[in-house]
């Protein structure tokens, strides 16, 4: 067993941390949080400085951690322009890879993933947006909800229903849908509790014509593609969780240090510090284990779901405890933003409830 | 008052909130509380609910005042916090200082009031740089809840002072009770009036200590409404073809929180248990309940529009502003042990 | 009864327990309850506390009965469980079946009684192999609490039967309430009496449902005593030169549990909140409190001699024997939602 | 990073599991629990079958896990005859190693560690048993409490006070004290909540004469030796925790399987299964990380304390949840014993409270 990063990875982590500390100052983070604005310049800079290096998934995970550690809104914004890429990479045609992925990998365009629908959520197989074949095109109608990068992405990997006859999840297919296609409309959702620098929108699809070559893989296999993708992306969401937790912990320690020993040596405070540190350590290890399996092409969906669930809970737990131990000083500092940001992790990319069902079903299946 | 009167009062508060608070609740979160709400609330007698009638107050009994706070918190915890600040903190202190004129202004909603008290919390290390001489104050108050209030009571060298307005406020990141805000308050040669010579900190601490049940009532309202919203949402929202409420963990958790809400209510309203026992339980319950309520709403819970995330923010903020701080817990420990304990 | 009478009753129970229960409490855990304790308890009127006087019962009011259970649980949860079984379960069922003679026997402590009810718990999958014909039973009852009782009420094909004694018991591993034990009961052509034709399961379920507050009172006693023991221990036990009570986490946690004990007490005794709300909170509190109480005692807590580990075992057992089972939670959910919920 | 065991370790785990399943039947475990008897025959058998292989610390850890998974009382009894050995190994003279450790390693004698005193517990530096030098001997007086193997061990590594003048923990020294020395008396403690097959005793030391060559290392350094030892032994205690947790989980799953889908597919049950599995996974990873660092001679006391604390909590949590989900079936089965056994882990070898203080102090020190 080996629990350490390579020297190269350690160096990369320092670089990502340095970038985040330099670019994500408290003032900048507060500004984007207040204004609910997507930080396009920061995204470009992170790309230009190779803080985002898609050639090595470990580096992606590390960058997510270190950037979210400084600020989740900015960190997620800078690392999410590729969101959904693996679906095309694994299942798309060469044409789609060349046309759509290349500009994304060059930092020139942004993409998104559009699965969830209004009133939908966890029940992916129950989605209602339809794609009807007409000649060499598909006509898409419906709506998507809570779509990250919704109002800024150039295109989306979108899951829609192509058949009403098949069993629920066999009737779904994935397409690349460009935002400039006529009939596509995005309404940015304002007023989120946290991660307010990230872009989130509701999409309306009104007779959007999509050429048949934009079908990803085979018709009817979209559900499977997306579930495969989630088993990848959940690891990166776990990375967000570790980052937020670590960032809240850093800030709590720094406030405690400032307050001095008489305050920080109280047992209640010390116990809380130990609880936070232990849970972060545990979340980190599960996440790295899931990542190690995935990045070595032997993914374990049970451990991946554990990582997502546990890291999300850890982010929420640590942000809460950090406020508790720092009190008035904490709540009037950046920590309050960490508290708001953390909560989304228990909701997106599979709520904690869904993760638990996945874990449990896999285990009860194995046990039989 | 008899049970019918309390029921009528509750209905009155609910009706007032439905008409005047609910519709502006979201706006209040975003832009702060509008001054006309203070006036409307004044006409109901809520702003000086417990002050003596001779001072323009309503002189309501404890159960009535607790009822007002609980029901107000269900619509807008910010509004409830406004009432708590006017009555339990500023009101009590000003009344004790004999400032009957100001009580009258607060009662009508003509003026709003705040007391800087977070500096007395042992978790605060913000340093003050206030200088008072010749009846004028210069400097900065840190971490003031409701910094835009008309009347600002603050502590300086253990004396209490009253300032009418300020020379500017500097907003701080504010997790909860956004209707009131949080910020630093700047004075520049601001005329101030001394309310008490020495013992000022004790006056504020006493007001806070006496507000234990009242803070708990706010927590109760936050708990009740957020859980009710989650219960309603779980009836209508379907997943995998079934309403959320059909799933055990959803139904059981929410039902469990309704049970705890009832438990807390019986403790606040009907038991003689001391405030020190109640407040930590109340704020803790509010925090746990609002977290689940938000989670049941899924992505929608994360949007301000749905009105449930504010309870999540406010419950946490309530527990920081009013405890259970470690000094509360030490007080509670002293009661239990009958001697000093929990000092290391 | 007025408050003075309740206080006197409480003191009576405490005195009885101090004299007759505390000294044998450890022995009871190891060897089971001695029959003379049932008789002594009978002389106090505890065994048929709520049965009609005409049947030999004490016809006490609810608060009195709850007080007896709480105080008894403080000395020995096994003894409290004995009283609960005699009164709330066996007593109610036998009285409903008109078995006034048996109530008299139970009242005096001449006979002890049990009802097999764990088979009705949805978490039980033990299969029965009882055969009743010509008024004689043969086979085995599984998971009987207090298998050595003189009167055994059991269910067969939805009819209730009464057996006097058994033809052997096979003990099972028993986590809690060791004074009563847990075991399988064997009948071989045992004469039995039919208590009711059909509807037997409902009779037992009703008795269990009605016992919600009573189970909660046992949980309250367990909570109170274990926390009190920890409080006392933390005064005398020193570590690093200071008594344990001086450490924040010890003092704050124990003080917090005292607060919750008070909250639960006010709910059990003084509120009109329904039983369904109380029981899950009560058993949950007992489990959390006893765990901390044991932990505060350190290694000594792990030894039977110190008398605190039994509370840890008994609180868990109470929550398994009496809920909150999922069916309790479903009942609670139904109340909250006003319709079926939590079914998936 | 590498999260997998070697093939040899996997095979050894199977062997240990097979041994435990064969020897620790439900009947045997219940019997020893009921009778509170040390299972001397089982210990010998485990030694003879090489289930205890002290040449590889990973194998020791694995054996502890697999044996405790089957039954904690028997599992600990079989793996604890060497308890304290590292103190002599690391700090003792060759004479002590030869005279005392060799027979232990050959399975011929049993040892124990005697640190805790009546009324003592976590405050090791405050201990009161004294050793007074007289010629070429030390005379020991005092008492020890909660000593594992207390009434069966042939000798003990014992921490006592050799100087009243030094600062509290500088006045302590470690000795090898044989149970056959005159003035030594052990009173077996009966009536433990759990792990009742293990032997626990109170020791009385009444003018016990110990030859000076039985001093381990230097006088006045005993406190340091014992703390170093705890940083090793805590990893093995964490292994007990993982074992108990996994064992309770196994049993819960097996009961759930027997109950069938209608019961086990309820969401409340599924959520509990997921919580248990995730926490076991996390405890395992922290423990293995701490072990990996230690076994590679770069111990990290912070992570070791995290492992001990987290694994102990996991054992208690899983045993409790296992009873919750299995209800009446569970409480009338072996699970009730797991529930009783688990609790000791939060108490011995450093209570969870002490672990938290260690973690927190290390972190707050680092952060400065």
PDB file of N, CA, C and O in Angstrom, chain B residues 266-319:
ATOM      1  N   UNK B 266     -43.648  22.419  24.155  1.00  0.00           N
ATOM      2  CA  UNK B 266     -44.188  22.184  25.508  1.00  0.00           C
ATOM      3  C   UNK B 266     -43.200  22.690  26.547  1.00  0.00           C
ATOM      4  O   UNK B 266     -43.591  23.141  27.622  1.00  0.00           O
ATOM      5  N   UNK B 267     -41.926  22.655  26.207  1.00  0.00           N
ATOM      6  CA  UNK B 267     -40.924  23.134  27.144  1.00  0.00           C
ATOM      7  C   UNK B 267     -40.927  24.660  27.223  1.00  0.00           C
ATOM      8  O   UNK B 267     -40.828  25.240  28.313  1.00  0.00           O
ATOM      9  N   UNK B 268     -41.037  25.309  26.086  1.00  0.00           N
ATOM     10  CA  UNK B 268     -41.002  26.781  26.074  1.00  0.00           C
ATOM     11  C   UNK B 268     -42.245  27.379  26.725  1.00  0.00           C
ATOM     12  O   UNK B 268     -42.170  28.297  27.539  1.00  0.00           O
ATOM     13  N   UNK B 269     -43.396  26.845  26.347  1.00  0.00           N
ATOM     14  CA  UNK B 269     -44.644  27.482  26.766  1.00  0.00           C
ATOM     15  C   UNK B 269     -45.200  26.941  28.079  1.00  0.00           C
ATOM     16  O   UNK B 269     -45.826  27.674  28.818  1.00  0.00           O
ATOM     17  N   UNK B 270     -44.994  25.649  28.313  1.00  0.00           N
ATOM     18  CA  UNK B 270     -45.775  25.069  29.399  1.00  0.00           C
ATOM     19  C   UNK B 270     -44.964  24.516  30.553  1.00  0.00           C
ATOM     20  O   UNK B 270     -45.524  23.956  31.470  1.00  0.00           O
ATOM     21  N   UNK B 271     -43.658  24.642  30.508  1.00  0.00           N
ATOM     22  CA  UNK B 271     -42.903  24.080  31.630  1.00  0.00           C
ATOM     23  C   UNK B 271     -42.188  25.189  32.375  1.00  0.00           C
ATOM     24  O   UNK B 271     -41.981  26.280  31.865  1.00  0.00           O
ATOM     25  N   UNK B 272     -41.803  24.856  33.587  1.00  0.00           N
ATOM     26  CA  UNK B 272     -41.101  25.854  34.381  1.00  0.00           C
ATOM     27  C   UNK B 272     -39.594  25.663  34.280  1.00  0.00           C
ATOM     28  O   UNK B 272     -38.826  26.217  35.032  1.00  0.00           O
ATOM     29  N   UNK B 273     -39.190  24.835  33.334  1.00  0.00           N
ATOM     30  CA  UNK B 273     -37.762  24.599  33.128  1.00  0.00           C
ATOM     31  C   UNK B 273     -37.073  25.926  32.841  1.00  0.00           C
ATOM     32  O   UNK B 273     -37.619  26.791  32.165  1.00  0.00           O
ATOM     33  N   UNK B 274     -35.873  26.080  33.367  1.00  0.00           N
ATOM     34  CA  UNK B 274     -35.184  27.350  33.207  1.00  0.00           C
ATOM     35  C   UNK B 274     -34.726  27.610  31.771  1.00  0.00           C
ATOM     36  O   UNK B 274     -34.430  26.687  31.035  1.00  0.00           O
ATOM     37  N   UNK B 275     -34.644  28.888  31.441  1.00  0.00           N
ATOM     38  CA  UNK B 275     -34.241  29.290  30.099  1.00  0.00           C
ATOM     39  C   UNK B 275     -32.926  28.656  29.675  1.00  0.00           C
ATOM     40  O   UNK B 275     -32.744  28.282  28.519  1.00  0.00           O
ATOM     41  N   UNK B 276     -32.014  28.576  30.620  1.00  0.00           N
ATOM     42  CA  UNK B 276     -30.681  28.060  30.322  1.00  0.00           C
ATOM     43  C   UNK B 276     -30.725  26.648  29.773  1.00  0.00           C
ATOM     44  O   UNK B 276     -29.867  26.241  29.004  1.00  0.00           O
ATOM     45  N   UNK B 277     -31.726  25.883  30.182  1.00  0.00           N
ATOM     46  CA  UNK B 277     -31.877  24.538  29.662  1.00  0.00           C
ATOM     47  C   UNK B 277     -32.412  24.550  28.234  1.00  0.00           C
ATOM     48  O   UNK B 277     -32.145  23.668  27.442  1.00  0.00           O
ATOM     49  N   UNK B 278     -33.272  25.523  27.973  1.00  0.00           N
ATOM     50  CA  UNK B 278     -34.044  25.467  26.734  1.00  0.00           C
ATOM     51  C   UNK B 278     -33.267  25.945  25.516  1.00  0.00           C
ATOM     52  O   UNK B 278     -33.314  25.339  24.448  1.00  0.00           O
ATOM     53  N   UNK B 279     -32.567  27.056  25.691  1.00  0.00           N
ATOM     54  CA  UNK B 279     -31.968  27.698  24.513  1.00  0.00           C
ATOM     55  C   UNK B 279     -31.030  26.789  23.717  1.00  0.00           C
ATOM     56  O   UNK B 279     -31.160  26.725  22.484  1.00  0.00           O
ATOM     57  N   UNK B 280     -30.112  26.070  24.375  1.00  0.00           N
ATOM     58  CA  UNK B 280     -29.225  25.212  23.581  1.00  0.00           C
ATOM     59  C   UNK B 280     -29.996  24.149  22.800  1.00  0.00           C
ATOM     60  O   UNK B 280     -29.671  23.857  21.662  1.00  0.00           O
ATOM     61  N   UNK B 281     -31.025  23.602  23.421  1.00  0.00           N
ATOM     62  CA  UNK B 281     -31.817  22.583  22.746  1.00  0.00           C
ATOM     63  C   UNK B 281     -32.563  23.187  21.566  1.00  0.00           C
ATOM     64  O   UNK B 281     -32.692  22.581  20.505  1.00  0.00           O
ATOM     65  N   UNK B 282     -33.071  24.396  21.757  1.00  0.00           N
ATOM     66  CA  UNK B 282     -33.885  25.040  20.728  1.00  0.00           C
ATOM     67  C   UNK B 282     -33.051  25.387  19.494  1.00  0.00           C
ATOM     68  O   UNK B 282     -33.442  25.095  18.359  1.00  0.00           O
ATOM     69  N   UNK B 283     -31.906  26.005  19.711  1.00  0.00           N
ATOM     70  CA  UNK B 283     -31.100  26.385  18.554  1.00  0.00           C
ATOM     71  C   UNK B 283     -30.539  25.150  17.858  1.00  0.00           C
ATOM     72  O   UNK B 283     -30.420  25.116  16.634  1.00  0.00           O
ATOM     73  N   UNK B 284     -30.225  24.154  18.631  1.00  0.00           N
ATOM     74  CA  UNK B 284     -29.722  22.916  18.037  1.00  0.00           C
ATOM     75  C   UNK B 284     -30.802  22.257  17.173  1.00  0.00           C
ATOM     76  O   UNK B 284     -30.549  21.829  16.048  1.00  0.00           O
ATOM     77  N   UNK B 285     -32.008  22.216  17.697  1.00  0.00           N
ATOM     78  CA  UNK B 285     -33.106  21.627  16.926  1.00  0.00           C
ATOM     79  C   UNK B 285     -33.327  22.406  15.629  1.00  0.00           C
ATOM     80  O   UNK B 285     -33.502  21.824  14.554  1.00  0.00           O
ATOM     81  N   UNK B 286     -33.320  23.710  15.725  1.00  0.00           N
ATOM     82  CA  UNK B 286     -33.545  24.534  14.530  1.00  0.00           C
ATOM     83  C   UNK B 286     -32.485  24.238  13.474  1.00  0.00           C
ATOM     84  O   UNK B 286     -32.789  24.131  12.278  1.00  0.00           O
ATOM     85  N   UNK B 287     -31.271  24.084  13.903  1.00  0.00           N
ATOM     86  CA  UNK B 287     -30.210  23.812  12.935  1.00  0.00           C
ATOM     87  C   UNK B 287     -30.385  22.463  12.271  1.00  0.00           C
ATOM     88  O   UNK B 287     -30.215  22.316  11.055  1.00  0.00           O
ATOM     89  N   UNK B 288     -30.728  21.478  13.056  1.00  0.00           N
ATOM     90  CA  UNK B 288     -30.891  20.150  12.467  1.00  0.00           C
ATOM     91  C   UNK B 288     -32.112  20.083  11.548  1.00  0.00           C
ATOM     92  O   UNK B 288     -32.066  19.505  10.468  1.00  0.00           O
ATOM     93  N   UNK B 289     -33.171  20.712  11.993  1.00  0.00           N
ATOM     94  CA  UNK B 289     -34.421  20.646  11.227  1.00  0.00           C
ATOM     95  C   UNK B 289     -34.300  21.383   9.896  1.00  0.00           C
ATOM     96  O   UNK B 289     -34.759  20.906   8.862  1.00  0.00           O
ATOM     97  N   UNK B 290     -33.676  22.552   9.919  1.00  0.00           N
ATOM     98  CA  UNK B 290     -33.607  23.329   8.684  1.00  0.00           C
ATOM     99  C   UNK B 290     -32.690  22.663   7.669  1.00  0.00           C
ATOM    100  O   UNK B 290     -32.897  22.798   6.464  1.00  0.00           O
ATOM    101  N   UNK B 291     -31.713  21.941   8.157  1.00  0.00           N
ATOM    102  CA  UNK B 291     -30.820  21.247   7.227  1.00  0.00           C
ATOM    103  C   UNK B 291     -31.581  20.161   6.473  1.00  0.00           C
ATOM    104  O   UNK B 291     -31.444  20.012   5.259  1.00  0.00           O
ATOM    105  N   UNK B 292     -32.390  19.422   7.207  1.00  0.00           N
ATOM    106  CA  UNK B 292     -33.185  18.370   6.569  1.00  0.00           C
ATOM    107  C   UNK B 292     -34.242  18.993   5.654  1.00  0.00           C
ATOM    108  O   UNK B 292     -34.503  18.504   4.552  1.00  0.00           O
ATOM    109  N   UNK B 293     -34.852  20.071   6.103  1.00  0.00           N
ATOM    110  CA  UNK B 293     -35.892  20.722   5.296  1.00  0.00           C
ATOM    111  C   UNK B 293     -35.309  21.159   3.962  1.00  0.00           C
ATOM    112  O   UNK B 293     -35.924  20.977   2.904  1.00  0.00           O
ATOM    113  N   UNK B 294     -34.126  21.722   4.004  1.00  0.00           N
ATOM    114  CA  UNK B 294     -33.481  22.146   2.757  1.00  0.00           C
ATOM    115  C   UNK B 294     -33.204  20.918   1.887  1.00  0.00           C
ATOM    116  O   UNK B 294     -33.485  20.906   0.684  1.00  0.00           O
ATOM    117  N   UNK B 295     -32.678  19.885   2.500  1.00  0.00           N
ATOM    118  CA  UNK B 295     -32.306  18.689   1.744  1.00  0.00           C
ATOM    119  C   UNK B 295     -33.516  18.048   1.067  1.00  0.00           C
ATOM    120  O   UNK B 295     -33.427  17.604  -0.072  1.00  0.00           O
ATOM    121  N   UNK B 296     -34.658  18.037   1.758  1.00  0.00           N
ATOM    122  CA  UNK B 296     -35.859  17.451   1.167  1.00  0.00           C
ATOM    123  C   UNK B 296     -36.259  18.219  -0.095  1.00  0.00           C
ATOM    124  O   UNK B 296     -36.751  17.650  -1.069  1.00  0.00           O
ATOM    125  N   UNK B 297     -35.998  19.516  -0.105  1.00  0.00           N
ATOM    126  CA  UNK B 297     -36.329  20.327  -1.275  1.00  0.00           C
ATOM    127  C   UNK B 297     -35.358  20.139  -2.434  1.00  0.00           C
ATOM    128  O   UNK B 297     -35.575  20.689  -3.521  1.00  0.00           O
ATOM    129  N   UNK B 298     -34.260  19.414  -2.201  1.00  0.00           N
ATOM    130  CA  UNK B 298     -33.290  19.189  -3.273  1.00  0.00           C
ATOM    131  C   UNK B 298     -32.774  20.496  -3.839  1.00  0.00           C
ATOM    132  O   UNK B 298     -32.607  21.480  -3.102  1.00  0.00           O
ATOM    133  N   UNK B 299     -32.523  20.520  -5.145  1.00  0.00           N
ATOM    134  CA  UNK B 299     -31.963  21.716  -5.790  1.00  0.00           C
ATOM    135  C   UNK B 299     -32.805  22.950  -5.546  1.00  0.00           C
ATOM    136  O   UNK B 299     -32.283  24.063  -5.407  1.00  0.00           O
ATOM    137  N   UNK B 300     -34.118  22.777  -5.465  1.00  0.00           N
ATOM    138  CA  UNK B 300     -34.990  23.942  -5.245  1.00  0.00           C
ATOM    139  C   UNK B 300     -34.728  24.577  -3.878  1.00  0.00           C
ATOM    140  O   UNK B 300     -34.858  25.780  -3.721  1.00  0.00           O
ATOM    141  N   UNK B 301     -34.359  23.733  -2.935  1.00  0.00           N
ATOM    142  CA  UNK B 301     -34.065  24.261  -1.613  1.00  0.00           C
ATOM    143  C   UNK B 301     -32.880  25.206  -1.616  1.00  0.00           C
ATOM    144  O   UNK B 301     -32.747  26.054  -0.729  1.00  0.00           O
ATOM    145  N   UNK B 302     -32.033  25.025  -2.625  1.00  0.00           N
ATOM    146  CA  UNK B 302     -30.819  25.835  -2.694  1.00  0.00           C
ATOM    147  C   UNK B 302     -31.090  27.214  -3.283  1.00  0.00           C
ATOM    148  O   UNK B 302     -30.218  28.075  -3.281  1.00  0.00           O
ATOM    149  N   UNK B 303     -32.304  27.438  -3.778  1.00  0.00           N
ATOM    150  CA  UNK B 303     -32.659  28.722  -4.389  1.00  0.00           C
ATOM    151  C   UNK B 303     -33.426  29.597  -3.402  1.00  0.00           C
ATOM    152  O   UNK B 303     -34.376  29.132  -2.764  1.00  0.00           O
ATOM    153  N   UNK B 304     -33.034  30.845  -3.319  1.00  0.00           N
ATOM    154  CA  UNK B 304     -33.691  31.778  -2.400  1.00  0.00           C
ATOM    155  C   UNK B 304     -35.203  31.832  -2.626  1.00  0.00           C
ATOM    156  O   UNK B 304     -35.986  31.958  -1.694  1.00  0.00           O
ATOM    157  N   UNK B 305     -35.595  31.756  -3.915  1.00  0.00           N
ATOM    158  CA  UNK B 305     -37.015  31.890  -4.261  1.00  0.00           C
ATOM    159  C   UNK B 305     -37.914  30.948  -3.472  1.00  0.00           C
ATOM    160  O   UNK B 305     -39.068  31.260  -3.203  1.00  0.00           O
ATOM    161  N   UNK B 306     -37.380  29.783  -3.146  1.00  0.00           N
ATOM    162  CA  UNK B 306     -38.246  28.799  -2.501  1.00  0.00           C
ATOM    163  C   UNK B 306     -38.419  29.071  -1.011  1.00  0.00           C
ATOM    164  O   UNK B 306     -39.230  28.438  -0.362  1.00  0.00           O
ATOM    165  N   UNK B 307     -37.613  29.988  -0.522  1.00  0.00           N
ATOM    166  CA  UNK B 307     -37.863  30.480   0.835  1.00  0.00           C
ATOM    167  C   UNK B 307     -37.485  29.526   1.944  1.00  0.00           C
ATOM    168  O   UNK B 307     -37.850  29.747   3.099  1.00  0.00           O
ATOM    169  N   UNK B 308     -36.764  28.467   1.636  1.00  0.00           N
ATOM    170  CA  UNK B 308     -36.422  27.537   2.712  1.00  0.00           C
ATOM    171  C   UNK B 308     -34.960  27.695   3.134  1.00  0.00           C
ATOM    172  O   UNK B 308     -34.603  27.444   4.289  1.00  0.00           O
ATOM    173  N   UNK B 309     -34.110  28.159   2.195  1.00  0.00           N
ATOM    174  CA  UNK B 309     -32.680  28.284   2.534  1.00  0.00           C
ATOM    175  C   UNK B 309     -32.442  29.330   3.611  1.00  0.00           C
ATOM    176  O   UNK B 309     -31.484  29.231   4.367  1.00  0.00           O
ATOM    177  N   UNK B 310     -33.303  30.334   3.696  1.00  0.00           N
ATOM    178  CA  UNK B 310     -33.073  31.361   4.717  1.00  0.00           C
ATOM    179  C   UNK B 310     -33.157  30.767   6.131  1.00  0.00           C
ATOM    180  O   UNK B 310     -32.438  31.200   7.024  1.00  0.00           O
ATOM    181  N   UNK B 311     -34.008  29.775   6.294  1.00  0.00           N
ATOM    182  CA  UNK B 311     -34.116  29.150   7.619  1.00  0.00           C
ATOM    183  C   UNK B 311     -32.812  28.439   7.985  1.00  0.00           C
ATOM    184  O   UNK B 311     -32.400  28.407   9.139  1.00  0.00           O
ATOM    185  N   UNK B 312     -32.184  27.870   6.947  1.00  0.00           N
ATOM    186  CA  UNK B 312     -30.905  27.184   7.159  1.00  0.00           C
ATOM    187  C   UNK B 312     -29.846  28.191   7.601  1.00  0.00           C
ATOM    188  O   UNK B 312     -29.079  27.942   8.534  1.00  0.00           O
ATOM    189  N   UNK B 313     -29.814  29.334   6.944  1.00  0.00           N
ATOM    190  CA  UNK B 313     -28.837  30.363   7.313  1.00  0.00           C
ATOM    191  C   UNK B 313     -29.161  30.968   8.677  1.00  0.00           C
ATOM    192  O   UNK B 313     -28.289  31.203   9.515  1.00  0.00           O
ATOM    193  N   UNK B 314     -30.446  31.243   8.871  1.00  0.00           N
ATOM    194  CA  UNK B 314     -30.828  31.961  10.089  1.00  0.00           C
ATOM    195  C   UNK B 314     -30.663  31.119  11.350  1.00  0.00           C
ATOM    196  O   UNK B 314     -30.301  31.639  12.408  1.00  0.00           O
ATOM    197  N   UNK B 315     -30.928  29.816  11.229  1.00  0.00           N
ATOM    198  CA  UNK B 315     -30.809  28.980  12.433  1.00  0.00           C
ATOM    199  C   UNK B 315     -29.350  28.932  12.892  1.00  0.00           C
ATOM    200  O   UNK B 315     -29.071  28.997  14.089  1.00  0.00           O
ATOM    201  N   UNK B 316     -28.444  28.813  11.934  1.00  0.00           N
ATOM    202  CA  UNK B 316     -27.022  28.809  12.291  1.00  0.00           C
ATOM    203  C   UNK B 316     -26.650  30.149  12.919  1.00  0.00           C
ATOM    204  O   UNK B 316     -25.946  30.197  13.944  1.00  0.00           O
ATOM    205  N   UNK B 317     -27.104  31.208  12.317  1.00  0.00           N
ATOM    206  CA  UNK B 317     -26.763  32.538  12.806  1.00  0.00           C
ATOM    207  C   UNK B 317     -27.334  32.762  14.208  1.00  0.00           C
ATOM    208  O   UNK B 317     -26.673  33.326  15.088  1.00  0.00           O
ATOM    209  N   UNK B 318     -28.553  32.307  14.407  1.00  0.00           N
ATOM    210  CA  UNK B 318     -29.176  32.436  15.727  1.00  0.00           C
ATOM    211  C   UNK B 318     -28.317  31.753  16.786  1.00  0.00           C
ATOM    212  O   UNK B 318     -28.102  32.307  17.876  1.00  0.00           O
ATOM    213  N   UNK B 319     -27.815  30.579  16.425  1.00  0.00           N
ATOM    214  CA  UNK B 319     -27.039  29.834  17.422  1.00  0.00           C
ATOM    215  C   UNK B 319     -25.684  30.488  17.678  1.00  0.00           C
ATOM    216  O   UNK B 319     -25.105  30.313  18.748  1.00  0.00           O
TER     217      UNK B 319
END
